[in-house]
Amino acid sequence: MTTRVELRKIAVNGPNPSRFDDPIALKIVLEVFEKAPESVIDIRFTWSPIWDFPVDQSLDELEVGPLTSLGKHELLIETDPPDFRKIPDPTGPTALLVSFSYLGREFLHVGYNVIVSCKGEIPDVFESADCLTRQLGRCFTKPKGISWDAPEIEDHHRDDSKCNHEEQTSDKVSQES
């Protein structure tokens, strides 16, 4: 009997749009089938502006579980916002990437289109995030098949979370804005 975990629902928890410097909170429903996983699930948040400069920010990594029973599990997860001072131009198209891994194997990749806008004139240098708002838009999910019962991968912090920007939304996932 193998383990299987699937995303059933994902939604922004809290106001959307919101202030740029507010924490990012998501409500997630995962469903466990067949056999409950024996270890925790790792969740990693990455802020990834779509421009050419390499300013991706790892926002947070957290563990949930283990999810010891079959059925649906509702998670409320939150991460700190990105540091606007590390982004040359924080306005414009951006992606929020959320990666779900088990024993070092990514089984789910979620990408949100994010629009960051500025109230008033865009300054040459942002001194604060007070004038910035952030709106998490459409969500794209990409489930990946993994071997749930295989041993843990030693170096599971490699950067394999780059988003494939083609639409790959599962029809089983309920999304709310």
Short mmCIF file of C-alpha atoms in Angstrom, two decimals:
data_model
loop_
_atom_site.label_atom_id
_atom_site.label_comp_id
_atom_site.label_asym_id
_atom_site.label_seq_id
_atom_site.Cartn_x
_atom_site.Cartn_y
_atom_site.Cartn_z
CA MET A 1 0.00 0.00 0.00
CA THR A 2 1.50 3.34 -1.00
CA THR A 3 0.99 6.83 0.34
CA ARG A 4 -0.66 9.51 -1.69
CA VAL A 5 -1.22 13.14 -0.69
CA GLU A 6 -3.16 15.49 -2.95
CA LEU A 7 -4.04 19.17 -2.80
CA ARG A 8 -7.81 19.70 -2.57
CA LYS A 9 -8.06 23.43 -1.87
CA ILE A 10 -5.82 26.47 -1.59
CA ALA A 11 -6.86 30.03 -0.77
CA VAL A 12 -5.38 33.28 0.45
CA ASN A 13 -6.23 33.63 4.14
CA GLY A 14 -6.81 37.30 4.93
CA PRO A 15 -7.22 40.45 2.87
CA ASN A 16 -6.22 40.28 -0.77
CA PRO A 17 -4.95 42.77 -1.93
CA SER A 18 -2.97 43.59 1.19
CA ARG A 19 -0.06 45.71 2.30
CA PHE A 20 3.23 44.51 0.85
CA ASP A 21 4.78 44.12 4.29
CA ASP A 22 1.93 42.04 5.75
CA PRO A 23 2.62 38.33 6.31
CA ILE A 24 1.43 36.00 3.54
CA ALA A 25 -1.12 33.48 4.81
CA LEU A 26 -2.63 30.53 2.93
CA LYS A 27 -5.36 28.07 3.83
CA ILE A 28 -4.58 24.66 2.35
CA VAL A 29 -6.50 21.39 2.36
CA LEU A 30 -4.47 18.24 1.68
CA GLU A 31 -6.06 14.82 1.38
CA VAL A 32 -4.22 11.65 2.38
CA PHE A 33 -5.16 8.42 0.57
CA GLU A 34 -4.27 4.75 1.05
CA LYS A 35 -1.50 5.05 3.69
CA ALA A 36 -0.59 8.02 5.90
CA PRO A 37 2.95 9.34 5.41
CA GLU A 38 5.32 8.44 8.23
CA SER A 39 7.34 11.65 8.17
CA VAL A 40 6.67 15.39 8.04
CA ILE A 41 5.92 17.37 4.90
CA ASP A 42 8.29 20.25 4.16
CA ILE A 43 6.81 23.48 2.78
CA ARG A 44 9.05 26.15 1.24
CA PHE A 45 8.02 29.69 0.22
CA THR A 46 10.00 31.58 -2.45
CA TRP A 47 9.36 35.13 -3.71
CA SER A 48 10.43 35.31 -7.34
CA PRO A 49 10.21 38.57 -9.33
CA ILE A 50 9.80 37.78 -13.03
CA TRP A 51 12.44 40.28 -14.17
CA ASP A 52 15.90 39.30 -15.36
CA PHE A 53 17.80 40.07 -12.18
CA PRO A 54 18.38 37.19 -9.75
CA VAL A 55 16.63 38.37 -6.60
CA ASP A 56 14.61 35.32 -5.58
CA GLN A 57 14.08 35.33 -1.83
CA SER A 58 13.58 32.24 0.26
CA LEU A 59 10.88 33.47 2.62
CA ASP A 60 10.39 30.51 4.91
CA GLU A 61 10.62 26.76 5.29
CA LEU A 62 8.37 24.88 7.65
CA GLU A 63 7.34 21.35 8.49
CA VAL A 64 3.80 20.06 8.98
CA GLY A 65 2.71 16.72 10.27
CA PRO A 66 3.23 13.97 10.13
CA LEU A 67 -0.30 13.65 8.77
CA THR A 68 -1.02 10.41 10.64
CA SER A 69 -4.55 9.73 9.44
CA LEU A 70 -6.31 9.25 6.13
CA GLY A 71 -8.66 11.96 4.93
CA LYS A 72 -8.56 15.74 4.66
CA HIS A 73 -6.16 17.92 6.62
CA GLU A 74 -6.66 21.70 6.75
CA LEU A 75 -3.53 23.80 7.20
CA LEU A 76 -3.20 27.51 7.89
CA ILE A 77 0.35 28.49 6.99
CA GLU A 78 1.98 31.89 7.14
CA THR A 79 5.28 33.36 6.07
CA ASP A 80 6.98 36.70 6.47
CA PRO A 81 6.76 39.04 3.47
CA PRO A 82 9.74 39.55 1.17
CA ASP A 83 12.33 42.20 2.00
CA PHE A 84 11.56 45.00 -0.47
CA ARG A 85 15.07 46.45 0.04
CA LYS A 86 16.56 43.40 -1.71
CA ILE A 87 14.47 43.94 -4.86
CA PRO A 88 15.66 46.68 -7.27
CA ASP A 89 12.06 47.37 -8.39
CA PRO A 90 9.48 45.63 -6.18
CA THR A 91 6.58 46.67 -8.43
CA GLY A 92 5.35 44.60 -11.32
CA PRO A 93 4.83 40.92 -12.06
CA THR A 94 6.09 38.47 -9.50
CA ALA A 95 5.53 34.86 -8.52
CA LEU A 96 5.02 33.38 -5.08
CA LEU A 97 6.20 29.78 -5.23
CA VAL A 98 5.15 27.23 -2.63
CA SER A 99 6.89 23.86 -2.75
CA PHE A 100 5.68 20.75 -0.89
CA SER A 101 8.21 17.95 -0.34
CA TYR A 102 8.30 14.61 1.41
CA LEU A 103 11.66 13.12 2.38
CA GLY A 104 13.39 15.52 -0.01
CA ARG A 105 11.11 14.83 -3.00
CA GLU A 106 8.88 17.61 -4.27
CA PHE A 107 5.35 16.27 -4.81
CA LEU A 108 3.51 19.55 -5.31
CA HIS A 109 4.51 22.91 -6.73
CA VAL A 110 2.15 25.89 -6.42
CA GLY A 111 2.76 29.21 -8.16
CA TYR A 112 0.75 32.37 -7.60
CA ASN A 113 0.80 35.28 -10.02
CA VAL A 114 1.42 38.34 -7.85
CA ILE A 115 0.93 41.96 -8.79
CA VAL A 116 2.78 44.51 -6.67
CA SER A 117 1.67 48.09 -7.19
CA CYS A 118 2.67 51.47 -5.80
CA LYS A 119 0.28 54.17 -4.61
CA GLY A 120 1.39 57.43 -6.20
CA GLU A 121 4.68 58.05 -7.99
CA ILE A 122 7.15 55.18 -8.16
CA PRO A 123 10.29 56.39 -6.38
CA ASP A 124 13.79 55.81 -7.73
CA VAL A 125 14.63 54.04 -4.46
CA PHE A 126 12.02 52.59 -2.11
CA GLU A 127 12.69 53.82 1.44
CA SER A 128 9.76 51.85 2.89
CA ALA A 129 7.03 49.47 1.79
CA ASP A 130 4.23 51.80 2.96
CA CYS A 131 3.21 52.74 -0.59
CA LEU A 132 3.24 49.13 -1.88
CA THR A 133 0.32 46.72 -2.14
CA ARG A 134 0.42 43.07 -3.07
CA GLN A 135 -2.32 41.00 -4.69
CA LEU A 136 -2.05 37.25 -5.07
CA GLY A 137 -3.83 36.42 -8.30
CA ARG A 138 -4.34 33.20 -10.17
CA CYS A 139 -2.85 30.06 -8.71
CA PHE A 140 -1.21 27.35 -10.81
CA THR A 141 -0.62 23.90 -9.36
CA LYS A 142 1.71 21.23 -10.60
CA PRO A 143 1.46 17.86 -8.85
CA LYS A 144 4.47 15.57 -9.29
CA GLY A 145 4.64 11.81 -8.90
CA ILE A 146 7.13 10.64 -6.29
CA SER A 147 8.07 7.38 -4.62
CA TRP A 148 6.55 7.93 -1.18
CA ASP A 149 8.12 4.86 0.39
CA ALA A 150 11.70 5.37 -0.85
CA PRO A 151 14.44 6.49 1.56
CA GLU A 152 15.07 10.18 2.19
CA ILE A 153 17.20 12.13 -0.29
CA GLU A 154 20.27 13.51 1.51
CA ASP A 155 20.61 16.92 -0.19
CA HIS A 156 16.95 17.92 -0.43
CA HIS A 157 17.53 21.68 -0.35
CA ARG A 158 18.52 21.92 -4.00
CA ASP A 159 16.77 24.59 -6.03
CA ASP A 160 14.34 22.61 -8.17
CA SER A 161 11.40 24.91 -7.47
CA LYS A 162 11.56 27.16 -10.52
CA CYS A 163 8.06 27.57 -11.82
CA ASN A 164 7.03 26.32 -15.22
CA HIS A 165 4.87 29.25 -16.25
CA GLU A 166 2.57 27.17 -18.42
CA GLU A 167 -0.90 26.76 -16.97
CA GLN A 168 -1.04 23.39 -15.25
CA THR A 169 -3.95 23.75 -12.86
CA SER A 170 -5.43 20.54 -11.52
CA ASP A 171 -9.18 20.32 -12.00
CA LYS A 172 -9.48 18.76 -8.53
CA VAL A 173 -8.17 21.85 -6.73
CA SER A 174 -10.56 24.48 -5.45
CA GLN A 175 -9.08 27.98 -5.55
CA GLU A 176 -10.35 31.09 -3.85
CA SER A 177 -9.06 34.65 -4.06
#
